[in-house]
JSON list of C-alpha atoms in Angstrom, two decimals:
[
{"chain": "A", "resi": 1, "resn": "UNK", "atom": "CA", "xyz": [142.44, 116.09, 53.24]},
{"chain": "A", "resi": 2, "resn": "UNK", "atom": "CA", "xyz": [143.44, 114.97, 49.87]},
{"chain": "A", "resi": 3, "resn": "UNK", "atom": "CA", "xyz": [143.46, 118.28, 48.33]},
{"chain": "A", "resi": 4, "resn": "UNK", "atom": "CA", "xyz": [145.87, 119.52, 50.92]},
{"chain": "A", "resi": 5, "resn": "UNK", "atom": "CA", "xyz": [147.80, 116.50, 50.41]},
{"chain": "A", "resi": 6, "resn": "UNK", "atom": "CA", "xyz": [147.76, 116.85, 46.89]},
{"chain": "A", "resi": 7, "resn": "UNK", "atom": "CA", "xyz": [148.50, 120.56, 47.19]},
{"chain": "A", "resi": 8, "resn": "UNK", "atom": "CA", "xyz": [151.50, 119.83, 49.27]},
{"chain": "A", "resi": 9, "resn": "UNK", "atom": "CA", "xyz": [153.39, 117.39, 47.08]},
{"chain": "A", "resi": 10, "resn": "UNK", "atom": "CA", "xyz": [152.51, 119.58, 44.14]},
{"chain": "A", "resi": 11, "resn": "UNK", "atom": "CA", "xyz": [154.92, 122.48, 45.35]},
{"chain": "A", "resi": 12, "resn": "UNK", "atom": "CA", "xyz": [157.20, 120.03, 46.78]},
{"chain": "A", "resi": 13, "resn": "UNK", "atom": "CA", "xyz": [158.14, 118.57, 43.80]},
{"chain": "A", "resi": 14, "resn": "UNK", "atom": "CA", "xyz": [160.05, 121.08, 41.56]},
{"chain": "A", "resi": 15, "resn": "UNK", "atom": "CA", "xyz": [159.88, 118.78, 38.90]},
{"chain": "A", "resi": 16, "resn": "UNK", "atom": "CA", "xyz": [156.22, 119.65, 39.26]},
{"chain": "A", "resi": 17, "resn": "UNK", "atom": "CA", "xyz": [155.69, 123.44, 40.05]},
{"chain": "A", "resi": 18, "resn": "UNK", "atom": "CA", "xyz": [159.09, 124.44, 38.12]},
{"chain": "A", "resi": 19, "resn": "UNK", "atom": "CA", "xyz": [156.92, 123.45, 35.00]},
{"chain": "A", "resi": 20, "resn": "UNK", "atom": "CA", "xyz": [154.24, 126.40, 36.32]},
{"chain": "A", "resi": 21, "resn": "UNK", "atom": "CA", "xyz": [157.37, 128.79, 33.96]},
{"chain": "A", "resi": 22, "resn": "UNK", "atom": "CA", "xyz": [157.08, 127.06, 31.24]},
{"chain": "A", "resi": 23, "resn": "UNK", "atom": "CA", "xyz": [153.04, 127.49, 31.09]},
{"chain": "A", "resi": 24, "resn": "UNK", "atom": "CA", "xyz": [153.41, 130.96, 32.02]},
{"chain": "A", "resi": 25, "resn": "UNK", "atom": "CA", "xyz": [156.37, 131.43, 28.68]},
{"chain": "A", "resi": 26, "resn": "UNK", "atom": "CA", "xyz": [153.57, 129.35, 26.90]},
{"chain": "A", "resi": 27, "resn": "UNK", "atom": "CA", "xyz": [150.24, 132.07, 27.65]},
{"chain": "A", "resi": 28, "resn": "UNK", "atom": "CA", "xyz": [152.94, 135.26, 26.88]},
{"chain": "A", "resi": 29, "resn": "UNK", "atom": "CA", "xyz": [153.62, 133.53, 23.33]},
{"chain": "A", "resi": 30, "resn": "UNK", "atom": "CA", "xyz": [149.96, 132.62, 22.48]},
{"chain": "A", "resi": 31, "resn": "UNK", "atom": "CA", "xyz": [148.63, 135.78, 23.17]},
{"chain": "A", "resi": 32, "resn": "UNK", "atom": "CA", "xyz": [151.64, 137.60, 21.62]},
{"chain": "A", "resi": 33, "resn": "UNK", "atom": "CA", "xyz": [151.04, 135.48, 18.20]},
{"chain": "A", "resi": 34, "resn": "UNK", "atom": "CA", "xyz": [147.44, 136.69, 18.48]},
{"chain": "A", "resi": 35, "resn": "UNK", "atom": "CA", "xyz": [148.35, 140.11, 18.53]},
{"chain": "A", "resi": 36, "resn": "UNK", "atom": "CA", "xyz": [149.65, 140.23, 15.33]},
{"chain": "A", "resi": 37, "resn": "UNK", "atom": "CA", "xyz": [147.66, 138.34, 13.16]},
{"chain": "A", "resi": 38, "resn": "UNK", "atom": "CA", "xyz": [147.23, 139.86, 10.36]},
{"chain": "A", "resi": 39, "resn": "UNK", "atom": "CA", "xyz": [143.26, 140.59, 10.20]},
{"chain": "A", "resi": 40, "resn": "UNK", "atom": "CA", "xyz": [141.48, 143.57, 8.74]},
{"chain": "A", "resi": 41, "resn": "UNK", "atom": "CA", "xyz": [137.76, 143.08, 9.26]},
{"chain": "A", "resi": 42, "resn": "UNK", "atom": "CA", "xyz": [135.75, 142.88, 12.16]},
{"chain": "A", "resi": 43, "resn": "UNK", "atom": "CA", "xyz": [133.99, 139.36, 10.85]},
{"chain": "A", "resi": 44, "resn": "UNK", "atom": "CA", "xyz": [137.13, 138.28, 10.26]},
{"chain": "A", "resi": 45, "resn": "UNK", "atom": "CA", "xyz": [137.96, 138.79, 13.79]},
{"chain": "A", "resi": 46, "resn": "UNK", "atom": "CA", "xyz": [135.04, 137.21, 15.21]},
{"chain": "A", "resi": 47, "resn": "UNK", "atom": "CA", "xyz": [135.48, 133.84, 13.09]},
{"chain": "A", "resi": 48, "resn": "UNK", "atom": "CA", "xyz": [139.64, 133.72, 14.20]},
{"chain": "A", "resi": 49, "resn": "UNK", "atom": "CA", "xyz": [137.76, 134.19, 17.91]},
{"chain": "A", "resi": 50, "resn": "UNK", "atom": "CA", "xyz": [135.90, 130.53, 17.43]},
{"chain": "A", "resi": 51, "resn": "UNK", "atom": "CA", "xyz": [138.81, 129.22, 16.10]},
{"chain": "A", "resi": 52, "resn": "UNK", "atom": "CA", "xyz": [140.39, 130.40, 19.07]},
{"chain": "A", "resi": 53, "resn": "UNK", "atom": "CA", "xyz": [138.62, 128.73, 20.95]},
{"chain": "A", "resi": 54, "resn": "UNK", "atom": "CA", "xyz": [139.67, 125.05, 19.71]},
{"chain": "A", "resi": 55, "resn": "UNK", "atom": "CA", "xyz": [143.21, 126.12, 19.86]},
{"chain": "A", "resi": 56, "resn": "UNK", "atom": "CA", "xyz": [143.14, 127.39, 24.05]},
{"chain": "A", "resi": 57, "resn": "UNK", "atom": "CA", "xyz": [141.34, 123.74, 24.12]},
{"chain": "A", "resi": 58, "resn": "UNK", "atom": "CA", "xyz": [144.47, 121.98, 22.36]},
{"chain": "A", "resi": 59, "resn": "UNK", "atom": "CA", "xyz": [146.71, 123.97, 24.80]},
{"chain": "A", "resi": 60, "resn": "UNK", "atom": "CA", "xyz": [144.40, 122.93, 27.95]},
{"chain": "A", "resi": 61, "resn": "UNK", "atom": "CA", "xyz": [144.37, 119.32, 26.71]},
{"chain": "A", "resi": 62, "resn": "UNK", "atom": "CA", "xyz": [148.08, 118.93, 26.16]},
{"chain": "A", "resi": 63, "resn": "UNK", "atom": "CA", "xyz": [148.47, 120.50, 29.90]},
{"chain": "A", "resi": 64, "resn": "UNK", "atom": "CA", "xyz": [145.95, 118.33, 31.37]},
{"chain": "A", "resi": 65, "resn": "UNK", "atom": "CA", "xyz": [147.70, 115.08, 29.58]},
{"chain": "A", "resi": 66, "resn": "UNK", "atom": "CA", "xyz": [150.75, 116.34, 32.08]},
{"chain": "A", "resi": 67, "resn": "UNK", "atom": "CA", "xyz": [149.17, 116.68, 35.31]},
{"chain": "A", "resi": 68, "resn": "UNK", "atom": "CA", "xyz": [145.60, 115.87, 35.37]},
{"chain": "A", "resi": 69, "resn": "UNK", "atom": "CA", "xyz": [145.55, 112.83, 33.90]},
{"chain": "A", "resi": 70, "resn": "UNK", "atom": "CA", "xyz": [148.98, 111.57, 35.68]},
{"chain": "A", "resi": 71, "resn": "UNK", "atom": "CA", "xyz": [146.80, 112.66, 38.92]},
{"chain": "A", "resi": 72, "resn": "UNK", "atom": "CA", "xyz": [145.87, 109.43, 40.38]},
{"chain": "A", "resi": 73, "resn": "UNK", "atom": "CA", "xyz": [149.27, 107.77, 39.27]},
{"chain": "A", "resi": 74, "resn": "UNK", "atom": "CA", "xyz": [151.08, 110.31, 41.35]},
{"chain": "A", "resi": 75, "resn": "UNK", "atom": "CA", "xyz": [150.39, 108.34, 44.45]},
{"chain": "A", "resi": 76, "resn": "UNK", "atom": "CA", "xyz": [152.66, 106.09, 43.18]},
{"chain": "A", "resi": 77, "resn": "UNK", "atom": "CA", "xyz": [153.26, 102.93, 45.17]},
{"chain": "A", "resi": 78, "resn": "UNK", "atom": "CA", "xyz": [151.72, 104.67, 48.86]},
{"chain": "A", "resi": 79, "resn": "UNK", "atom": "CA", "xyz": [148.53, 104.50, 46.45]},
{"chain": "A", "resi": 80, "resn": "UNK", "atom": "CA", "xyz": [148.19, 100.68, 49.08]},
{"chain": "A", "resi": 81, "resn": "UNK", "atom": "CA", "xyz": [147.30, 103.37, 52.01]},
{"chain": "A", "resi": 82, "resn": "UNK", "atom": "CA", "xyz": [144.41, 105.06, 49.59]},
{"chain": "A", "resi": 83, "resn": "UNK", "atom": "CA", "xyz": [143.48, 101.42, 48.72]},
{"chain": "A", "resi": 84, "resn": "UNK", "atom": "CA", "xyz": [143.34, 100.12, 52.48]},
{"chain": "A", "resi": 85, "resn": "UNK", "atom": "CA", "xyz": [141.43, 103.25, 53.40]},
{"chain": "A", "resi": 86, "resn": "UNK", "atom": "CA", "xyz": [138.04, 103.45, 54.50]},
{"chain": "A", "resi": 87, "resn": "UNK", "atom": "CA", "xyz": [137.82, 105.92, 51.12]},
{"chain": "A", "resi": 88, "resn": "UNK", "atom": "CA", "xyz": [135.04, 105.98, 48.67]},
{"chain": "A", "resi": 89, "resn": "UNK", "atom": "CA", "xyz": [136.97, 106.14, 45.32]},
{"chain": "A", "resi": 90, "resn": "UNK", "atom": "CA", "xyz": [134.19, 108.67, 44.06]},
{"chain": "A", "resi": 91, "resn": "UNK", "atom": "CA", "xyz": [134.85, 111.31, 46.27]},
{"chain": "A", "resi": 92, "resn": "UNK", "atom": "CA", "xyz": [138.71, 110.54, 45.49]},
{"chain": "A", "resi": 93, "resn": "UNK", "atom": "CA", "xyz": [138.43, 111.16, 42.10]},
{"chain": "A", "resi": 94, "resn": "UNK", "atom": "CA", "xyz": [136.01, 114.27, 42.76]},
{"chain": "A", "resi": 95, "resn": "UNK", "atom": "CA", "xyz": [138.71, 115.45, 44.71]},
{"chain": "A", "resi": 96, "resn": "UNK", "atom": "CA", "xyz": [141.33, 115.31, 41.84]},
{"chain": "A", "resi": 97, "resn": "UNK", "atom": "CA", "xyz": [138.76, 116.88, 39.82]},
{"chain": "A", "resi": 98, "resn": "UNK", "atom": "CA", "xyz": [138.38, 120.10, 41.91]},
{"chain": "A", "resi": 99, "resn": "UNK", "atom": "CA", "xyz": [142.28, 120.25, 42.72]},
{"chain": "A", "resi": 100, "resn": "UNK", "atom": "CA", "xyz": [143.10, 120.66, 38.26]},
{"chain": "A", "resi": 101, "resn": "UNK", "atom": "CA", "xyz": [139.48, 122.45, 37.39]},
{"chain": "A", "resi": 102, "resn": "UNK", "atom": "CA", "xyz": [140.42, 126.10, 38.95]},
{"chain": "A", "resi": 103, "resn": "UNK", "atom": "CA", "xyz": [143.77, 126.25, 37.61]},
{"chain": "A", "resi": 104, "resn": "UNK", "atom": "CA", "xyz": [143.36, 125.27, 34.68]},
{"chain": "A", "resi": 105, "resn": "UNK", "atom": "CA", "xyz": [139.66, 126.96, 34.35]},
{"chain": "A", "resi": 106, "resn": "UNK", "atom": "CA", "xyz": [142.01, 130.27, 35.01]},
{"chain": "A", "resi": 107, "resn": "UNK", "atom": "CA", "xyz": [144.74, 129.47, 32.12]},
{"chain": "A", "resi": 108, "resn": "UNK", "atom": "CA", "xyz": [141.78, 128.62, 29.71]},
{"chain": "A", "resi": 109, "resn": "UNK", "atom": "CA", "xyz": [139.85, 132.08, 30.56]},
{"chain": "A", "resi": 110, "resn": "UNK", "atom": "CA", "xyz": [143.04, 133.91, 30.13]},
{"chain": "A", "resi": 111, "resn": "UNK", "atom": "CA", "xyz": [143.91, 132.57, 26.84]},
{"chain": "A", "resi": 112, "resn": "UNK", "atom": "CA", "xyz": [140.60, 132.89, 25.67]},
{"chain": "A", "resi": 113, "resn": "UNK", "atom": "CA", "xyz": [139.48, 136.50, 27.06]},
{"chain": "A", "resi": 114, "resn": "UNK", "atom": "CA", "xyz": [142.99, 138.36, 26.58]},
{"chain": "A", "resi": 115, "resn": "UNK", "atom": "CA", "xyz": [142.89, 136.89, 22.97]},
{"chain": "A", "resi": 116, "resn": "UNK", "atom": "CA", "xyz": [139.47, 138.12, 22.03]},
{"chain": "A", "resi": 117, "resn": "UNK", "atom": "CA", "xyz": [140.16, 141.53, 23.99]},
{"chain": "A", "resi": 118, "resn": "UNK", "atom": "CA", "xyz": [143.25, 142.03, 21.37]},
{"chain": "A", "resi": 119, "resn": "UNK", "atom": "CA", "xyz": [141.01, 141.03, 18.41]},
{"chain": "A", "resi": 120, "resn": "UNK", "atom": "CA", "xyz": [138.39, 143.47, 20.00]},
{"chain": "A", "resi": 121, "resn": "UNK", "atom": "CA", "xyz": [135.20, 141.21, 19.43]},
{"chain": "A", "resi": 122, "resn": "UNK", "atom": "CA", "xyz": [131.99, 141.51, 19.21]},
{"chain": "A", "resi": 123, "resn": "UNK", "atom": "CA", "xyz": [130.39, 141.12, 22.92]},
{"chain": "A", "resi": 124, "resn": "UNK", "atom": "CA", "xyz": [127.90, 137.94, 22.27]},
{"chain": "A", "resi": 125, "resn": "UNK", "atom": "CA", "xyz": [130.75, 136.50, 20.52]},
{"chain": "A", "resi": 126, "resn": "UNK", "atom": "CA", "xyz": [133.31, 136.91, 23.84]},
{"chain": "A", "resi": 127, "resn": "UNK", "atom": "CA", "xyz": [130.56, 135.11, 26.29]},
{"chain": "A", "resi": 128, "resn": "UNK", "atom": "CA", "xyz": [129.98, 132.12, 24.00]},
{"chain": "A", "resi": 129, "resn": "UNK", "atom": "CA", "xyz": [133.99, 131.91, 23.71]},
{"chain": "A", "resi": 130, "resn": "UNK", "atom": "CA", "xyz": [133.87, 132.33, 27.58]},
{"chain": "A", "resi": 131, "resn": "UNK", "atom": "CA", "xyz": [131.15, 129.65, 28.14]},
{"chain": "A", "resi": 132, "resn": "UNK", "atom": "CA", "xyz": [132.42, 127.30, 25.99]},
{"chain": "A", "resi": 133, "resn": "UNK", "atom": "CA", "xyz": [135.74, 127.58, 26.43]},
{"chain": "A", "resi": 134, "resn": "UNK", "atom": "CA", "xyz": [134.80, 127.03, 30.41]},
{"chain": "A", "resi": 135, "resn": "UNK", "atom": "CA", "xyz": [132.29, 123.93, 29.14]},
{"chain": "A", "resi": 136, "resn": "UNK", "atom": "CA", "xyz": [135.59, 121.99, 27.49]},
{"chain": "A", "resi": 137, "resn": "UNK", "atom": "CA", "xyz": [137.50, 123.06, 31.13]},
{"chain": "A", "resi": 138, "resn": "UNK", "atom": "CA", "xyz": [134.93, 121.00, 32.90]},
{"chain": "A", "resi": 139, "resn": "UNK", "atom": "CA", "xyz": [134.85, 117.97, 30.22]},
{"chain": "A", "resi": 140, "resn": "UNK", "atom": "CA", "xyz": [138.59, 117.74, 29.53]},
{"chain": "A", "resi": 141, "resn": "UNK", "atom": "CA", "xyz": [139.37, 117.76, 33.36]},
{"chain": "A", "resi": 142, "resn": "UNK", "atom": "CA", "xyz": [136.71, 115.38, 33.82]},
{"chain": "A", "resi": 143, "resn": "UNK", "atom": "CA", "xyz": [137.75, 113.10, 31.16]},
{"chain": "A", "resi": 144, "resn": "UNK", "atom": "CA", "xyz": [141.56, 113.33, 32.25]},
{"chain": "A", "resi": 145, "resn": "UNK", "atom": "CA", "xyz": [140.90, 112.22, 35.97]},
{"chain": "A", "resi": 146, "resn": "UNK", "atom": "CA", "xyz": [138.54, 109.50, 35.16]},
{"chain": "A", "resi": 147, "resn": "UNK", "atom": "CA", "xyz": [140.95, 108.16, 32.15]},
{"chain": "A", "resi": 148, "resn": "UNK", "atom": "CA", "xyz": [143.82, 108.97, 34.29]},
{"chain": "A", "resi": 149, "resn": "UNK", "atom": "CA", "xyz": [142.09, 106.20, 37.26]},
{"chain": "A", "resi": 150, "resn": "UNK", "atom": "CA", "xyz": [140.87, 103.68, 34.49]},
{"chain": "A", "resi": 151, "resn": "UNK", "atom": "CA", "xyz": [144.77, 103.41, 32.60]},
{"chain": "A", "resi": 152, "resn": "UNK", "atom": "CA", "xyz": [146.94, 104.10, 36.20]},
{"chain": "A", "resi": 153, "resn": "UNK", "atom": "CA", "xyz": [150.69, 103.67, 36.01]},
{"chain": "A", "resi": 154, "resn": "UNK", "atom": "CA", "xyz": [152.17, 103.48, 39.50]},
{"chain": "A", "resi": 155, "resn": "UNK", "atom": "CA", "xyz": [155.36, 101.97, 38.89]},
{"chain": "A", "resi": 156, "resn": "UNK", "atom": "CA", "xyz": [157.08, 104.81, 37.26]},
{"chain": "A", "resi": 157, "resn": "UNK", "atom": "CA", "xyz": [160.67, 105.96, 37.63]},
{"chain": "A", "resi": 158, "resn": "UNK", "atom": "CA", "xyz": [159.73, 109.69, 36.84]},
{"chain": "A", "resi": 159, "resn": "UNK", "atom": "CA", "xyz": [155.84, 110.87, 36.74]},
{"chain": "A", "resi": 160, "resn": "UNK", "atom": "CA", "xyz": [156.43, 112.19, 32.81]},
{"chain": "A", "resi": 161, "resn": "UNK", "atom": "CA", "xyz": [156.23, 108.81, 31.56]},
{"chain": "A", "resi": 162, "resn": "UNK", "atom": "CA", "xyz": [152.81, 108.61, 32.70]},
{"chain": "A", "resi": 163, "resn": "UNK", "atom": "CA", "xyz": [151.98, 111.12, 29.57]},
{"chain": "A", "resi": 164, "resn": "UNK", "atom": "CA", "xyz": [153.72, 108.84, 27.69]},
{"chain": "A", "resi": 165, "resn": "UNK", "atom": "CA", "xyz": [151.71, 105.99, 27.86]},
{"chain": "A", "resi": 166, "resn": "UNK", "atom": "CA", "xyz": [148.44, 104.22, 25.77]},
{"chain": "A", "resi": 167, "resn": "UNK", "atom": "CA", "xyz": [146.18, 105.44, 28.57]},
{"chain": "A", "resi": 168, "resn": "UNK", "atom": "CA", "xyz": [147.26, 109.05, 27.99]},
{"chain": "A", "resi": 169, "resn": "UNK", "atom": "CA", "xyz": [146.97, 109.00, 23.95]},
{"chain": "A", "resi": 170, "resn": "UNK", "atom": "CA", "xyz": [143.54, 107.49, 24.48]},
{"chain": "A", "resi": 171, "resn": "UNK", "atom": "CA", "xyz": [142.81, 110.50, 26.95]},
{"chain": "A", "resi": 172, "resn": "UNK", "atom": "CA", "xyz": [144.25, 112.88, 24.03]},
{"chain": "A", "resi": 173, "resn": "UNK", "atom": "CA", "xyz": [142.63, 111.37, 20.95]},
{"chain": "A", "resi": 174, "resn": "UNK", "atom": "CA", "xyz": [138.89, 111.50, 23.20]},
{"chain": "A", "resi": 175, "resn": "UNK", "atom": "CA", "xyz": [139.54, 115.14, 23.76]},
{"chain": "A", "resi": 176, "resn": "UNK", "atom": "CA", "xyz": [140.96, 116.17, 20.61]},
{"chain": "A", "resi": 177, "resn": "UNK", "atom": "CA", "xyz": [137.12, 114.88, 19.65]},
{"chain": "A", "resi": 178, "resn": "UNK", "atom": "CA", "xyz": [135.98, 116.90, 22.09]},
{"chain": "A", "resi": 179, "resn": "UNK", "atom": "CA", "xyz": [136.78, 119.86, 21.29]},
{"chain": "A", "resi": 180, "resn": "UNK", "atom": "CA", "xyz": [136.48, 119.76, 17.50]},
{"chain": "A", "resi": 181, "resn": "UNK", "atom": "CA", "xyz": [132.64, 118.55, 18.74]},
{"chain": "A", "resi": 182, "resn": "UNK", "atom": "CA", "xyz": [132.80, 121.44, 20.92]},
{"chain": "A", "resi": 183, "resn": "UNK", "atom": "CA", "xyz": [133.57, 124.36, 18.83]},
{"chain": "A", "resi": 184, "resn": "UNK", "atom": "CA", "xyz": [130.99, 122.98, 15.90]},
{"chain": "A", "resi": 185, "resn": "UNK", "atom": "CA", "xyz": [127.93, 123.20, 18.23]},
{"chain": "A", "resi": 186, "resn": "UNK", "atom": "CA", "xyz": [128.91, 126.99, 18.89]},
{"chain": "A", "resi": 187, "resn": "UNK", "atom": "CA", "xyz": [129.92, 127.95, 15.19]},
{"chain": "A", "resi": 188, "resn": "UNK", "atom": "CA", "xyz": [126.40, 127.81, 14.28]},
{"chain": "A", "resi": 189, "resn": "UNK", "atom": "CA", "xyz": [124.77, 130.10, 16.44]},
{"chain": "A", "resi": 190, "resn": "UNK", "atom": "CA", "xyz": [127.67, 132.54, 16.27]},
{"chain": "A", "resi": 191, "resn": "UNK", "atom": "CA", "xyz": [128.03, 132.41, 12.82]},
{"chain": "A", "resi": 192, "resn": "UNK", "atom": "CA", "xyz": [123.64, 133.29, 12.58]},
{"chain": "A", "resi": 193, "resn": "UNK", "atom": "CA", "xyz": [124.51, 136.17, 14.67]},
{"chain": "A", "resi": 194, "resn": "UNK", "atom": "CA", "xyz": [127.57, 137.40, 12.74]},
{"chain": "A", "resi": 195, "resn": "UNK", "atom": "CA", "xyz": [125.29, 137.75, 9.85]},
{"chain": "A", "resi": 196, "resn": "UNK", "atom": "CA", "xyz": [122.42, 138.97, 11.16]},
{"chain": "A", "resi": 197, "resn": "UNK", "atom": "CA", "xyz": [124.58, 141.96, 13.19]},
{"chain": "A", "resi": 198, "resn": "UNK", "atom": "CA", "xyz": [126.84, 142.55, 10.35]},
{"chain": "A", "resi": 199, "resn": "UNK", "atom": "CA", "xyz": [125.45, 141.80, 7.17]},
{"chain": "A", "resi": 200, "resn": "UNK", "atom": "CA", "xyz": [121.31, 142.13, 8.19]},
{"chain": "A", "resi": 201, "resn": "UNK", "atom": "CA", "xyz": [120.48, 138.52, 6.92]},
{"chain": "A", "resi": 202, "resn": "UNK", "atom": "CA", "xyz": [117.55, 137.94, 8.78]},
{"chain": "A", "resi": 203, "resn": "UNK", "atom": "CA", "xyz": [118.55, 134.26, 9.96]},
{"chain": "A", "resi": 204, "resn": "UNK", "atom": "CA", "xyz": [116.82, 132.50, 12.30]},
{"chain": "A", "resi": 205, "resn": "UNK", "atom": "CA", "xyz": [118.38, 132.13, 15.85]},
{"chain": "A", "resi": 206, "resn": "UNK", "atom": "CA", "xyz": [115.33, 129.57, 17.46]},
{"chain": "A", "resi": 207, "resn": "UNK", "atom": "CA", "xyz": [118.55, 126.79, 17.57]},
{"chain": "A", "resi": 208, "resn": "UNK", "atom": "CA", "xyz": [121.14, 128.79, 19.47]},
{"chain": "A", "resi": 209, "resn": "UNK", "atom": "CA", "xyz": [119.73, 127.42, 23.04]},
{"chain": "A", "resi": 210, "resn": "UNK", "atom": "CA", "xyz": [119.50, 123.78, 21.18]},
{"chain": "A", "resi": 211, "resn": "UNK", "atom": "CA", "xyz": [123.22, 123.51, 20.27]},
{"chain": "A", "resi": 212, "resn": "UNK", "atom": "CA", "xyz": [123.91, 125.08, 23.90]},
{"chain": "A", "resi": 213, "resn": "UNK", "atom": "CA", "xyz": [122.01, 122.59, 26.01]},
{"chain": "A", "resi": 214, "resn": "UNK", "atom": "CA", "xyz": [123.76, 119.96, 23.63]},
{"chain": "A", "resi": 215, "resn": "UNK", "atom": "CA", "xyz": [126.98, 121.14, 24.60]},
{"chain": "A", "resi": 216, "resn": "UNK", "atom": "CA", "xyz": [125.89, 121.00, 28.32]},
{"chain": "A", "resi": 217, "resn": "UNK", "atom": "CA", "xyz": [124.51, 117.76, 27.75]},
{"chain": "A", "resi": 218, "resn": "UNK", "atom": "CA", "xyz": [127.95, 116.24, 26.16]},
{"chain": "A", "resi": 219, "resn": "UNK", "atom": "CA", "xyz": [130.19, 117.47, 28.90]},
{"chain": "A", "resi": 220, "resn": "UNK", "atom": "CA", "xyz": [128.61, 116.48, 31.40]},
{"chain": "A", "resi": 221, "resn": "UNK", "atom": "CA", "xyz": [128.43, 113.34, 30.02]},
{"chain": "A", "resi": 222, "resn": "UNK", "atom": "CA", "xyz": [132.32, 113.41, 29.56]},
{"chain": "A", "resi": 223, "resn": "UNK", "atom": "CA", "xyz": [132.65, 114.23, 33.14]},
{"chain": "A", "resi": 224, "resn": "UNK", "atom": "CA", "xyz": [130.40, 111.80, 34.60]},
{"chain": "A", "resi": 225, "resn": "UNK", "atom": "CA", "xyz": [131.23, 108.95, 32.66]},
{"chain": "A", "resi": 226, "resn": "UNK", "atom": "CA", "xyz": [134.81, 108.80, 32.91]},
{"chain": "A", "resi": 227, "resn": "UNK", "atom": "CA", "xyz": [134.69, 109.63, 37.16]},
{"chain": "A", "resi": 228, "resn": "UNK", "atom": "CA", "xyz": [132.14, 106.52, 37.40]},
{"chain": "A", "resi": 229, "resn": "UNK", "atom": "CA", "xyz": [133.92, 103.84, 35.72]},
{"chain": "A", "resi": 230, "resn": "UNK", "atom": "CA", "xyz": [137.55, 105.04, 36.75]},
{"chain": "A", "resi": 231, "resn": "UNK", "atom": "CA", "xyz": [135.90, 105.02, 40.74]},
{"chain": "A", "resi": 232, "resn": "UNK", "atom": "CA", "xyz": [134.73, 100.92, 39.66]},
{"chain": "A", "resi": 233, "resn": "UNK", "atom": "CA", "xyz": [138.72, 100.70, 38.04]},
{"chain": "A", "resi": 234, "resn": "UNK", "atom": "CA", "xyz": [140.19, 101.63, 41.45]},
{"chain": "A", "resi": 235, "resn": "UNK", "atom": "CA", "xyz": [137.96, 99.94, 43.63]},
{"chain": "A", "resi": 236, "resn": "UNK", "atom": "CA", "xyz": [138.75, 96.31, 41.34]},
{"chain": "A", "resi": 237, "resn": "UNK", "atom": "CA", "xyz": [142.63, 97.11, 41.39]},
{"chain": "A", "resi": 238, "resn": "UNK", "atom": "CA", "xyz": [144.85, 94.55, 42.35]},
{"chain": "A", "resi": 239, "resn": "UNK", "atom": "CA", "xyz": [147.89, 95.92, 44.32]}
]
């Protein structure tokens, strides 16, 4: 019921689905820029990929700042009939979750797949960008719904100012750390295999699965967190 209901307003709004152009101008001119980067080797290639994959996370962050974290404050003052409700704030928040994670799961996959597609990488080096490019998806959607519950802002005049506010540059500054945490657990594996595929250096690879399951480990973390103490936020809210 609240996804539908969250669904409706969405395309309702045109302040709110009009901005669905400006994302789509935004994925035409990343790629685009990618495209022509100047790069001549293939290990070259495969180390811009990685960096890639910290810049599709900026980009999802910034869009998540706009919606997903100005989720919950989007009820606005009716959020009295969500507080009077026999609702368990839990399965609210869950329900935010899952209403942001697929579209935005979709824009991060694009970005990330059509870029390394152009830079024609190396196939091990496309399904970690893949993975962890869907691993920061999860956290940063996470993070954004639970931050988004724990700092609300109900009383706004127009739902931008919600982005605006301390809650949101906490919610930026904790992914921004994120990601850069993000993209340093996966350099090292992918930069052992870069040099034992192209340069035959005969490093060790035993750690890749470590620095994986560490990944796995942080965003779930940064999903489950966030979603438990913004669920306690709501439920101690005085209207």
């Amino acid at each position: 019921a609240f996804f539908l209901k969250d669904s409706k307003l969405f395309f309702r709004d045109t302040a709110q689905w009009s901005q669905l152009f400006m994302l789509g101008a935004l994925v035409v001119v990343y790629i685009f820029n990618i495209r022509n980067l100047p790069l001549d080797t293939i290990y070259l290639k495969n180390l811009i990929s990685v960096m890639n994959i910290g810049l599709a996370g900026v980009v999802l962050s910034a869009v998540a700042a706009r919606f997903v974290f100005a989720s919950t404050s989007m009820e606005g003052r009716s959020f009295w009939a969500i507080k009077t409700a026999p609702v368990d704030f839990g399965r609210f928040l869950w329900a935010k979750f899952f209403m942001y994670f697929f579209p935005l799961l979709i824009l991060a996959e694009t970005l990330v797949i059509a870029s390394n597609l152009l830079l024609g990488v190396d196939s091990y080096v496309m399904a970690v960008s893949a993975g962890t490019i869907a691993a920061i998806t999860t956290g940063v959607t996470g993070l954004g719904v639970g931050l988004g519950a724990i700092y609300p802002k109900f009383d706004f005049e127009n739902v931008a100012e919600v982005a605006t506010t301390s809650g949101a540059i906490t919610y930026m500054i904790i992914s921004m750390a994120y990601i850069g945490l993000c993209v340093s657990l996966v350099a090292g594996p992918v930069y052992v295999y870069l040099r034992n595929t192209l340069l035959l250096a005969g490093l060790l690879e035993s750690d890749a699965w470590f620095y994986f399951g560490v990944l796995t480990l942080v965003t779930a973390i940064m999903v489950w967190v966030p979603l438990k103490i913004g669920a306690r936020s709501l439920e101690k809210f005085e209207l």
